[in-house]
Amino acid sequence: MTGHHHQHQQNPPADTDPAEFWDERYGQSDRIWSGRVNPVLAEVAGALPPGAALDLGCGEGGDAIWLARQGWRVTAVDVSAVALERLAAEAARAGVADRITAVRRDVLAEGFPAGRFDLVSAQFFQSPLVLPREKVLPPAAEAVAPGGRLLVVEHGAPPPWSGLDADDPRFASPEEIMAAIALDPDGWETERQGESRRIATHDGHTGELVDHVVLVRRR
């Protein structure tokens, strides 16, 4: 779920099993995502001393492998066993398999892995399946160690080539993302809340992508 480019499709039925959906989606091609680190994560994590990171919806592991190369110990969570097999193969190729612990679980149904993390990263945790932010983001914040950070990056608008309406409810404002995390303001400091723009190319189309970014630090 951390891809740069979602193939926007009609939403599947509400009772679709997430593991089956994602395994099938990954099974359709050798690689769905680009394998490159998400740029906002690289910018934020690149400025921090490496520690323990939790990568939510890690997909094929572009972010997890980048973090591990920077010296982070990464717990990488995804609902798709197929994605995690790819992550394991890529991590072995990159020589960082010993720094990455892959965990297959549906965090909505089964909760988060135990432990406290210096960085919890939720990159593009938007999905054609219903994935309510207000259920996922509060426990993501709970998993942050004192002095650690939660980074949430979401698509702020449909990609110009998607044909989707900009008012599509999947695209929450930074304020709405922040509200969904439901933080105690005394315990947290907001380091970033706004948008980040980047130029991207997809199937020969080039356009500006808008990402919404929330970065908060536990005091």
Coordinates of N, CA and C in Angstrom, one line a residue:
M1 N 0.8 -1.2 0.0 CA 0.0 0.0 0.0 C 0.9 1.3 0.0
T2 N 2.1 1.1 -0.2 CA 2.9 2.3 -0.2 C 3.4 2.7 -1.6
G3 N 2.6 2.4 -2.6 CA 3.1 2.6 -3.9 C 3.1 4.1 -4.3
H4 N 3.8 4.4 -5.3 CA 3.8 5.7 -5.9 C 2.6 5.9 -6.8
H5 N 2.3 4.9 -7.5 CA 1.2 5.0 -8.5 C 0.2 3.9 -8.3
H6 N -1.0 4.3 -7.9 CA -2.1 3.4 -7.7 C -2.7 3.3 -9.1
Q7 N -3.0 2.1 -9.5 CA -3.9 1.9 -10.7 C -5.3 2.1 -10.1
H8 N -5.9 3.2 -10.4 CA -7.2 3.4 -9.8 C -8.3 2.6 -10.6
Q9 N -9.0 1.8 -9.8 CA -10.0 0.9 -10.4 C -11.3 1.2 -9.7
Q10 N -12.3 0.5 -10.2 CA -13.6 0.6 -9.4 C -13.3 -0.1 -8.1
N11 N -13.9 0.4 -7.0 CA -13.6 -0.2 -5.7 C -14.2 -1.6 -5.7
P12 N -13.5 -2.6 -5.1 CA -14.0 -3.9 -5.0 C -15.2 -4.0 -3.9
P13 N -15.9 -5.1 -3.9 CA -17.0 -5.2 -2.9 C -16.5 -5.0 -1.5
A14 N -17.4 -4.5 -0.6 CA -17.0 -4.2 0.8 C -16.5 -5.4 1.5
D15 N -17.0 -6.6 1.2 CA -16.6 -7.8 2.0 C -15.4 -8.5 1.4
T16 N -14.7 -7.9 0.5 CA -13.5 -8.5 -0.1 C -12.5 -8.7 1.0
D17 N -11.8 -9.9 0.9 CA -10.8 -10.2 1.9 C -9.5 -9.4 1.5
P18 N -9.0 -8.6 2.4 CA -7.8 -7.8 2.0 C -6.6 -8.6 1.6
A19 N -6.3 -9.7 2.3 CA -5.2 -10.5 1.9 C -5.3 -11.1 0.5
E20 N -6.5 -11.6 0.2 CA -6.7 -12.1 -1.1 C -6.7 -11.0 -2.2
F21 N -7.3 -9.9 -1.9 CA -7.3 -8.8 -2.8 C -5.8 -8.4 -3.2
W22 N -5.0 -8.1 -2.1 CA -3.7 -7.7 -2.4 C -2.8 -8.7 -3.0
D23 N -2.9 -10.0 -2.5 CA -2.1 -11.1 -3.1 C -2.4 -11.2 -4.6
E24 N -3.7 -11.1 -5.0 CA -4.0 -11.2 -6.4 C -3.5 -10.0 -7.2
R25 N -3.6 -8.8 -6.5 CA -3.1 -7.6 -7.2 C -1.6 -7.7 -7.4
Y26 N -0.9 -8.1 -6.4 CA 0.6 -8.3 -6.6 C 0.9 -9.4 -7.6
G27 N 0.0 -10.4 -7.6 CA 0.3 -11.5 -8.5 C 0.1 -11.2 -10.0
Q28 N -0.5 -10.1 -10.3 CA -0.8 -9.7 -11.7 C 0.5 -9.3 -12.4
S29 N 1.5 -8.9 -11.6 CA 2.8 -8.5 -12.3 C 4.0 -8.7 -11.4
D30 N 5.1 -8.7 -12.0 CA 6.3 -8.9 -11.2 C 6.6 -7.9 -10.2
R31 N 6.1 -6.6 -10.5 CA 6.3 -5.6 -9.5 C 5.2 -4.5 -9.8
I32 N 4.6 -4.1 -8.7 CA 3.5 -3.1 -8.9 C 4.2 -1.7 -8.7
W33 N 5.0 -1.6 -7.7 CA 5.5 -0.2 -7.3 C 6.9 -0.1 -7.9
S34 N 7.4 1.1 -7.8 CA 8.7 1.4 -8.5 C 9.9 0.8 -7.8
G35 N 9.8 0.5 -6.5 CA 10.9 0.1 -5.7 C 11.8 1.2 -5.2
R36 N 11.4 2.5 -5.6 CA 12.2 3.6 -5.0 C 11.5 4.1 -3.7
V37 N 12.3 4.7 -2.9 CA 11.8 5.2 -1.6 C 10.9 6.3 -1.9
N38 N 9.8 6.5 -1.1 CA 8.9 7.6 -1.2 C 9.7 8.9 -0.8
P39 N 9.6 9.9 -1.6 CA 10.5 11.1 -1.4 C 10.4 11.8 -0.1
V40 N 9.2 11.9 0.4 CA 9.0 12.6 1.7 C 9.6 11.9 2.8
L41 N 9.4 10.5 2.8 CA 10.1 9.7 3.8 C 11.6 9.9 3.8
A42 N 12.2 9.9 2.6 CA 13.6 10.0 2.5 C 14.1 11.3 3.1
E43 N 13.3 12.4 2.8 CA 13.7 13.7 3.3 C 13.6 13.7 4.8
V44 N 12.5 13.2 5.4 CA 12.3 13.2 6.8 C 13.3 12.3 7.5
A45 N 13.3 11.0 7.1 CA 14.2 10.0 7.8 C 15.7 10.3 7.6
G46 N 16.0 10.9 6.4 CA 17.4 11.2 6.1 C 18.0 12.2 7.1
A47 N 17.1 13.0 7.7 CA 17.6 14.0 8.7 C 17.6 13.5 10.1
L48 N 17.3 12.2 10.3 CA 17.2 11.7 11.7 C 18.3 10.7 11.9
P49 N 18.7 10.5 13.2 CA 19.6 9.4 13.5 C 18.8 8.1 13.4
P50 N 19.4 7.1 12.8 CA 18.7 5.8 12.6 C 18.3 5.2 13.9
G51 N 17.2 4.6 14.0 CA 16.7 3.9 15.2 C 15.8 2.7 14.7
A52 N 14.7 2.6 15.4 CA 13.7 1.5 15.1 C 12.6 2.2 14.3
A53 N 12.2 1.6 13.2 CA 11.1 2.1 12.4 C 10.0 1.1 12.1
L54 N 8.8 1.5 12.1 CA 7.7 0.7 11.7 C 7.1 1.2 10.4
D55 N 7.2 0.3 9.4 CA 6.7 0.7 8.0 C 5.3 0.0 7.8
L56 N 4.3 0.8 7.8 CA 2.9 0.2 7.7 C 2.5 0.1 6.3
G57 N 2.0 -1.0 5.9 CA 1.6 -1.2 4.5 C 2.8 -1.1 3.6
C58 N 3.8 -1.9 3.9 CA 5.2 -1.8 3.3 C 5.2 -2.2 1.9
G59 N 4.2 -2.9 1.4 CA 4.3 -3.4 0.0 C 5.5 -4.2 -0.3
E60 N 6.1 -3.9 -1.5 CA 7.3 -4.7 -1.9 C 8.6 -4.2 -1.2
G61 N 8.5 -3.2 -0.4 CA 9.6 -2.9 0.5 C 10.6 -1.8 0.1
G62 N 10.2 -0.9 -0.9 CA 11.0 0.2 -1.3 C 11.5 1.0 -0.2
D63 N 10.5 1.4 0.7 CA 10.9 2.2 1.9 C 11.7 1.5 2.9
A64 N 11.2 0.3 3.2 CA 11.9 -0.5 4.3 C 13.4 -0.8 3.9
I65 N 13.6 -1.1 2.7 CA 15.0 -1.4 2.2 C 15.8 -0.1 2.3
W66 N 15.3 1.0 1.9 CA 16.0 2.3 1.9 C 16.3 2.6 3.4
L67 N 15.4 2.5 4.3 CA 15.6 2.7 5.7 C 16.7 1.8 6.3
A68 N 16.6 0.5 5.9 CA 17.6 -0.4 6.4 C 19.0 0.0 5.9
R69 N 19.1 0.4 4.7 CA 20.4 0.8 4.1 C 21.0 2.0 4.9
Q70 N 20.0 2.9 5.4 CA 20.5 4.0 6.2 C 20.8 3.7 7.7
G71 N 20.7 2.4 8.0 CA 21.0 1.9 9.3 C 19.8 1.7 10.3
W72 N 18.6 1.9 9.8 CA 17.4 1.7 10.7 C 17.2 0.2 10.8
R73 N 16.6 -0.2 11.9 CA 16.0 -1.5 12.1 C 14.5 -1.4 11.8
V74 N 14.0 -2.1 10.9 CA 12.7 -1.9 10.3 C 11.8 -3.1 10.6
T75 N 10.6 -2.8 11.1 CA 9.5 -3.8 11.2 C 8.6 -3.4 10.1
A76 N 8.4 -4.3 9.1 CA 7.7 -4.0 7.9 C 6.4 -4.8 7.9
V77 N 5.3 -4.1 7.8 CA 4.0 -4.8 8.0 C 3.2 -4.7 6.7
D78 N 2.6 -5.8 6.2 CA 1.7 -5.7 5.1 C 0.7 -6.9 5.2
V79 N -0.4 -6.7 4.6 CA -1.4 -7.8 4.6 C -1.1 -8.8 3.6
S80 N -0.3 -8.5 2.6 CA 0.0 -9.4 1.5 C 1.2 -10.2 1.6
A81 N 1.0 -11.6 1.7 CA 2.2 -12.5 1.8 C 3.1 -12.4 0.5
V82 N 2.4 -12.1 -0.6 CA 3.2 -12.0 -1.9 C 4.1 -10.8 -1.8
A83 N 3.6 -9.7 -1.4 CA 4.4 -8.5 -1.2 C 5.6 -8.8 -0.3
L84 N 5.4 -9.4 0.8 CA 6.4 -9.7 1.8 C 7.5 -10.6 1.3
E85 N 7.1 -11.6 0.4 CA 8.1 -12.5 -0.2 C 9.0 -11.7 -1.1
R86 N 8.4 -10.7 -1.8 CA 9.2 -9.9 -2.7 C 10.2 -9.0 -1.9
L87 N 9.6 -8.5 -0.8 CA 10.5 -7.6 0.1 C 11.6 -8.5 0.6
A88 N 11.4 -9.7 1.1 CA 12.5 -10.5 1.6 C 13.5 -10.8 0.5
A89 N 13.1 -11.0 -0.7 CA 14.1 -11.3 -1.8 C 14.9 -10.0 -2.1
E90 N 14.2 -8.9 -2.1 CA 14.9 -7.6 -2.4 C 15.9 -7.3 -1.2
A91 N 15.4 -7.5 0.0 CA 16.3 -7.2 1.2 C 17.5 -8.1 1.2
A92 N 17.4 -9.3 0.8 CA 18.5 -10.2 0.7 C 19.5 -9.7 -0.4
R93 N 18.9 -9.3 -1.5 CA 19.8 -8.8 -2.6 C 20.5 -7.6 -2.2
A94 N 19.8 -6.7 -1.4 CA 20.4 -5.5 -0.9 C 21.4 -5.7 0.3
G95 N 21.4 -6.9 0.8 CA 22.3 -7.2 1.9 C 21.8 -6.6 3.2
V96 N 20.5 -6.3 3.4 CA 20.0 -5.7 4.6 C 18.9 -6.6 5.3
A97 N 18.9 -7.9 4.9 CA 17.8 -8.8 5.4 C 17.8 -8.8 6.9
D98 N 19.0 -8.7 7.5 CA 19.2 -8.8 9.0 C 18.6 -7.6 9.7
R99 N 18.3 -6.5 9.0 CA 17.8 -5.3 9.7 C 16.3 -5.2 9.5
I100 N 15.6 -6.1 8.7 CA 14.2 -6.0 8.4 C 13.5 -7.2 9.0
T101 N 12.4 -6.9 9.8 CA 11.5 -8.0 10.2 C 10.2 -7.8 9.5
A102 N 9.8 -8.7 8.7 CA 8.6 -8.6 7.9 C 7.5 -9.3 8.7
V103 N 6.3 -8.6 8.8 CA 5.2 -9.2 9.6 C 4.0 -9.1 8.7
R104 N 3.3 -10.3 8.5 CA 2.1 -10.3 7.7 C 0.9 -10.2 8.7
R105 N 0.2 -9.1 8.6 CA -1.0 -9.0 9.3 C -1.9 -8.0 8.8
D106 N -3.2 -8.1 9.2 CA -4.2 -7.1 8.9 C -4.3 -6.3 10.1
V107 N -3.7 -5.1 10.1 CA -3.6 -4.3 11.4 C -5.0 -3.9 11.8
L108 N -6.0 -3.8 10.9 CA -7.3 -3.4 11.4 C -7.9 -4.5 12.2
A109 N -7.7 -5.8 11.8 CA -8.3 -6.9 12.5 C -7.4 -7.4 13.6
E110 N -6.1 -7.3 13.4 CA -5.2 -8.0 14.4 C -4.4 -7.1 15.2
G111 N -4.5 -5.8 15.0 CA -3.7 -4.9 15.8 C -2.3 -4.7 15.3
F112 N -1.5 -3.9 15.9 CA -0.2 -3.6 15.5 C 0.8 -4.5 16.2
P113 N 2.0 -4.7 15.6 CA 3.1 -5.4 16.2 C 3.5 -4.7 17.5
A114 N 3.9 -5.5 18.5 CA 4.3 -4.9 19.8 C 5.6 -4.1 19.6
G115 N 5.8 -3.2 20.6 CA 7.1 -2.5 20.6 C 6.8 -1.0 20.4
R116 N 7.9 -0.2 20.6 CA 7.8 1.3 20.4 C 8.9 1.6 19.4
F117 N 8.5 2.6 18.5 CA 9.4 2.9 17.4 C 9.7 4.4 17.3
D118 N 11.0 4.7 16.9 CA 11.4 6.1 16.7 C 10.7 6.7 15.5
L119 N 10.4 5.9 14.6 CA 9.7 6.4 13.4 C 8.6 5.5 13.0
V120 N 7.4 5.9 12.9 CA 6.3 5.1 12.3 C 5.9 5.8 11.1
S121 N 5.9 5.0 10.0 CA 5.7 5.6 8.6 C 4.4 5.0 8.0
A122 N 3.5 5.8 7.7 CA 2.3 5.4 6.9 C 2.3 6.1 5.6
Q123 N 2.8 5.5 4.6 CA 2.9 6.1 3.3 C 1.8 5.6 2.3
F124 N 1.0 6.6 1.9 CA -0.1 6.2 0.9 C -0.9 5.0 1.4
F125 N -1.3 5.1 2.6 CA -2.1 4.1 3.3 C -3.5 4.2 2.8
Q126 N -3.7 4.5 1.5 CA -5.0 4.6 0.9 C -5.1 3.4 0.0
S127 N -6.3 2.9 -0.1 CA -6.5 1.6 -0.7 C -7.8 1.6 -1.3
P128 N -8.0 0.8 -2.4 CA -9.4 0.7 -2.9 C -10.3 0.0 -1.9
L129 N -9.7 -0.7 -1.0 CA -10.5 -1.3 0.1 C -10.8 -0.2 1.1
V130 N -11.8 -0.3 1.9 CA -12.1 0.7 2.9 C -11.1 0.5 4.0
L131 N -10.4 1.6 4.3 CA -9.3 1.5 5.3 C -9.4 2.8 6.1
P132 N -10.3 2.8 7.1 CA -10.5 4.0 7.8 C -9.3 4.6 8.6
R133 N -8.9 5.8 8.2 CA -7.8 6.4 8.9 C -8.0 6.4 10.4
E134 N -9.2 6.7 10.9 CA -9.4 6.9 12.3 C -9.3 5.6 13.1
K135 N -9.2 4.5 12.4 CA -8.9 3.2 13.0 C -7.5 2.9 13.0
V136 N -6.8 3.3 11.9 CA -5.4 2.9 11.7 C -4.4 3.9 12.4
L137 N -4.7 5.2 12.3 CA -3.7 6.2 12.7 C -3.6 6.4 14.2
P138 N -4.7 6.3 15.0 CA -4.4 6.4 16.5 C -3.5 5.3 17.0
P139 N -3.7 4.0 16.6 CA -2.7 3.0 17.1 C -1.3 3.2 16.5
A140 N -1.3 3.8 15.3 CA 0.1 4.1 14.7 C 0.8 5.1 15.6
A141 N 0.0 6.1 16.1 CA 0.6 7.1 17.1 C 1.0 6.5 18.4
E142 N 0.2 5.5 18.8 CA 0.5 4.8 20.1 C 1.8 4.1 20.0
A143 N 2.2 3.7 18.8 CA 3.4 2.9 18.6 C 4.7 3.7 18.6
V144 N 4.5 5.0 18.7 CA 5.7 5.9 18.7 C 6.3 6.0 20.1
A145 N 7.6 5.9 20.1 CA 8.4 6.0 21.4 C 8.5 7.5 21.7
P146 N 8.7 7.8 23.0 CA 8.9 9.2 23.4 C 10.1 9.8 22.6
G147 N 9.9 11.0 22.1 CA 10.9 11.6 21.2 C 10.8 11.1 19.8
G148 N 10.0 10.1 19.5 CA 9.9 9.6 18.1 C 8.8 10.3 17.3
R149 N 8.7 9.9 16.1 CA 7.8 10.6 15.1 C 6.9 9.7 14.4
L150 N 5.7 10.2 14.0 CA 4.8 9.6 13.1 C 4.7 10.4 11.9
L151 N 5.0 9.8 10.7 CA 4.9 10.4 9.4 C 3.8 9.8 8.6
V152 N 2.8 10.6 8.2 CA 1.7 10.1 7.4 C 1.8 10.9 6.1
V153 N 1.9 10.2 5.0 CA 1.9 10.8 3.6 C 0.7 10.2 2.8
E154 N -0.1 11.0 2.3 CA -1.2 10.5 1.5 C -1.3 11.3 0.2
H155 N -1.9 10.7 -0.8 CA -2.2 11.5 -2.0 C -3.1 12.7 -1.6
G156 N -2.7 13.9 -2.1 CA -3.6 15.0 -1.8 C -4.6 15.3 -2.8
A157 N -4.4 14.7 -4.0 CA -5.3 14.9 -5.1 C -5.1 13.7 -6.1
P158 N -6.1 13.4 -6.9 CA -5.9 12.3 -7.8 C -4.8 12.7 -8.8
P159 N -4.0 11.7 -9.2 CA -3.0 11.9 -10.2 C -3.7 12.5 -11.5
P160 N -3.0 13.5 -12.2 CA -3.7 14.1 -13.3 C -4.1 13.1 -14.4
W161 N -3.5 11.9 -14.4 CA -3.8 11.0 -15.5 C -4.9 10.0 -15.0
S162 N -5.4 10.1 -13.8 CA -6.3 9.1 -13.2 C -7.7 9.2 -13.7
G163 N -8.1 10.5 -14.1 CA -9.5 10.7 -14.5 C -10.4 10.8 -13.3
L164 N -9.9 10.8 -12.1 CA -10.7 10.9 -10.9 C -11.0 12.3 -10.6
D165 N -12.1 12.5 -9.9 CA -12.6 13.8 -9.5 C -11.7 14.3 -8.3
A166 N -11.3 15.5 -8.3 CA -10.5 16.0 -7.2 C -11.2 16.0 -5.8
D167 N -12.6 15.9 -5.9 CA -13.3 15.9 -4.6 C -13.6 14.5 -4.1
D168 N -12.9 13.5 -4.7 CA -13.1 12.1 -4.3 C -12.7 12.1 -2.8
P169 N -13.6 11.5 -2.0 CA -13.4 11.5 -0.5 C -12.1 10.8 0.0
R170 N -11.5 10.0 -0.9 CA -10.2 9.4 -0.5 C -9.1 10.4 -0.2
F171 N -9.3 11.6 -0.7 CA -8.2 12.6 -0.6 C -8.5 13.5 0.5
A172 N -8.0 13.2 1.7 CA -8.3 14.0 2.9 C -7.3 15.2 3.0
S173 N -7.7 16.3 3.6 CA -6.8 17.4 3.8 C -5.8 17.1 4.9
P174 N -4.7 17.8 5.0 CA -3.8 17.6 6.1 C -4.5 17.7 7.5
E175 N -5.5 18.7 7.5 CA -6.2 18.9 8.8 C -7.1 17.7 9.1
E176 N -7.7 17.1 8.1 CA -8.5 15.9 8.3 C -7.6 14.7 8.8
I177 N -6.5 14.6 8.2 CA -5.6 13.5 8.6 C -5.2 13.7 10.0
M178 N -4.8 14.9 10.4 CA -4.4 15.2 11.8 C -5.6 14.9 12.7
A179 N -6.8 15.3 12.3 CA -8.0 15.0 13.2 C -8.2 13.5 13.4
A180 N -7.9 12.8 12.4 CA -8.1 11.3 12.5 C -7.1 10.7 13.4
I181 N -5.9 11.3 13.6 CA -4.9 10.7 14.5 C -5.3 10.9 15.9
A182 N -6.1 12.0 16.2 CA -6.7 12.2 17.5 C -5.6 12.3 18.6
L183 N -4.6 13.2 18.4 CA -3.5 13.3 19.4 C -3.9 14.1 20.5
D184 N -3.3 13.8 21.7 CA -3.4 14.7 22.8 C -2.4 15.9 22.5
P185 N -2.8 17.1 22.3 CA -1.9 18.2 21.9 C -0.8 18.4 22.9
D186 N -1.0 18.1 24.2 CA 0.1 18.4 25.2 C 1.2 17.4 25.0
G187 N 0.9 16.2 24.4 CA 2.0 15.2 24.3 C 2.7 15.2 23.0
W188 N 2.3 16.1 22.1 CA 2.8 16.0 20.7 C 3.1 17.4 20.2
E189 N 4.1 17.4 19.3 CA 4.5 18.7 18.6 C 4.3 18.4 17.1
T190 N 3.7 19.4 16.4 CA 3.5 19.2 15.0 C 4.7 19.8 14.3
E191 N 5.4 19.0 13.5 CA 6.6 19.4 12.8 C 6.3 19.8 11.3
R192 N 5.3 19.1 10.8 CA 4.9 19.5 9.4 C 3.4 19.1 9.2
Q193 N 2.7 20.0 8.6 CA 1.3 19.7 8.2 C 1.0 20.6 7.0
G194 N 1.0 19.9 5.9 CA 0.8 20.7 4.6 C 0.9 19.8 3.4
E195 N 1.3 20.4 2.3 CA 1.4 19.6 1.1 C 2.8 19.6 0.5
S196 N 3.1 18.6 -0.2 CA 4.4 18.5 -0.9 C 4.1 18.2 -2.3
R197 N 4.7 18.9 -3.3 CA 4.4 18.7 -4.7 C 5.6 18.1 -5.4
R198 N 5.4 17.2 -6.3 CA 6.5 16.6 -7.1 C 6.0 16.3 -8.5
I199 N 6.9 16.3 -9.4 CA 6.6 15.9 -10.8 C 6.8 14.4 -11.0
A200 N 5.9 13.8 -11.6 CA 6.1 12.3 -11.8 C 5.6 12.0 -13.2
T201 N 6.1 10.9 -13.7 CA 5.7 10.4 -15.0 C 5.1 9.0 -14.9
H202 N 4.0 8.7 -15.6 CA 3.3 7.5 -15.5 C 2.8 7.1 -16.9
D203 N 3.2 6.0 -17.4 CA 2.8 5.6 -18.7 C 2.9 6.7 -19.8
G204 N 4.0 7.4 -19.7 CA 4.2 8.5 -20.7 C 3.5 9.8 -20.4
H205 N 2.7 9.8 -19.3 CA 2.1 11.1 -18.9 C 3.0 11.7 -17.8
T206 N 3.3 13.0 -17.9 CA 4.0 13.7 -16.9 C 3.0 14.7 -16.2
G207 N 3.0 14.8 -14.9 CA 2.2 15.7 -14.2 C 2.6 16.0 -12.8
E208 N 2.0 16.9 -12.2 CA 2.3 17.3 -10.8 C 1.5 16.4 -9.9
L209 N 2.1 15.8 -8.9 CA 1.4 15.1 -7.9 C 1.5 15.9 -6.6
V210 N 0.3 15.9 -5.9 CA 0.3 16.6 -4.6 C 0.2 15.5 -3.5
D211 N 1.1 15.6 -2.6 CA 1.0 14.7 -1.4 C 0.6 15.6 -0.2
H212 N -0.2 15.0 0.7 CA -0.5 15.6 2.0 C 0.4 15.0 3.0
V213 N 1.1 15.8 3.8 CA 2.1 15.3 4.8 C 1.8 15.8 6.2
V214 N 1.8 14.9 7.1 CA 1.7 15.2 8.5 C 2.8 14.5 9.2
L215 N 3.6 15.3 10.0 CA 4.7 14.8 10.7 C 4.6 15.3 12.1
V216 N 4.4 14.4 13.1 CA 4.3 14.8 14.5 C 5.3 14.1 15.4
R217 N 5.8 14.8 16.4 CA 6.8 14.2 17.3 C 6.2 14.1 18.7
R218 N 6.4 12.9 19.3 CA 6.0 12.7 20.7 C 7.0 13.4 21.6
R219 N 6.5 14.2 22.5 CA 7.4 14.9 23.4 C 8.0 13.9 24.4

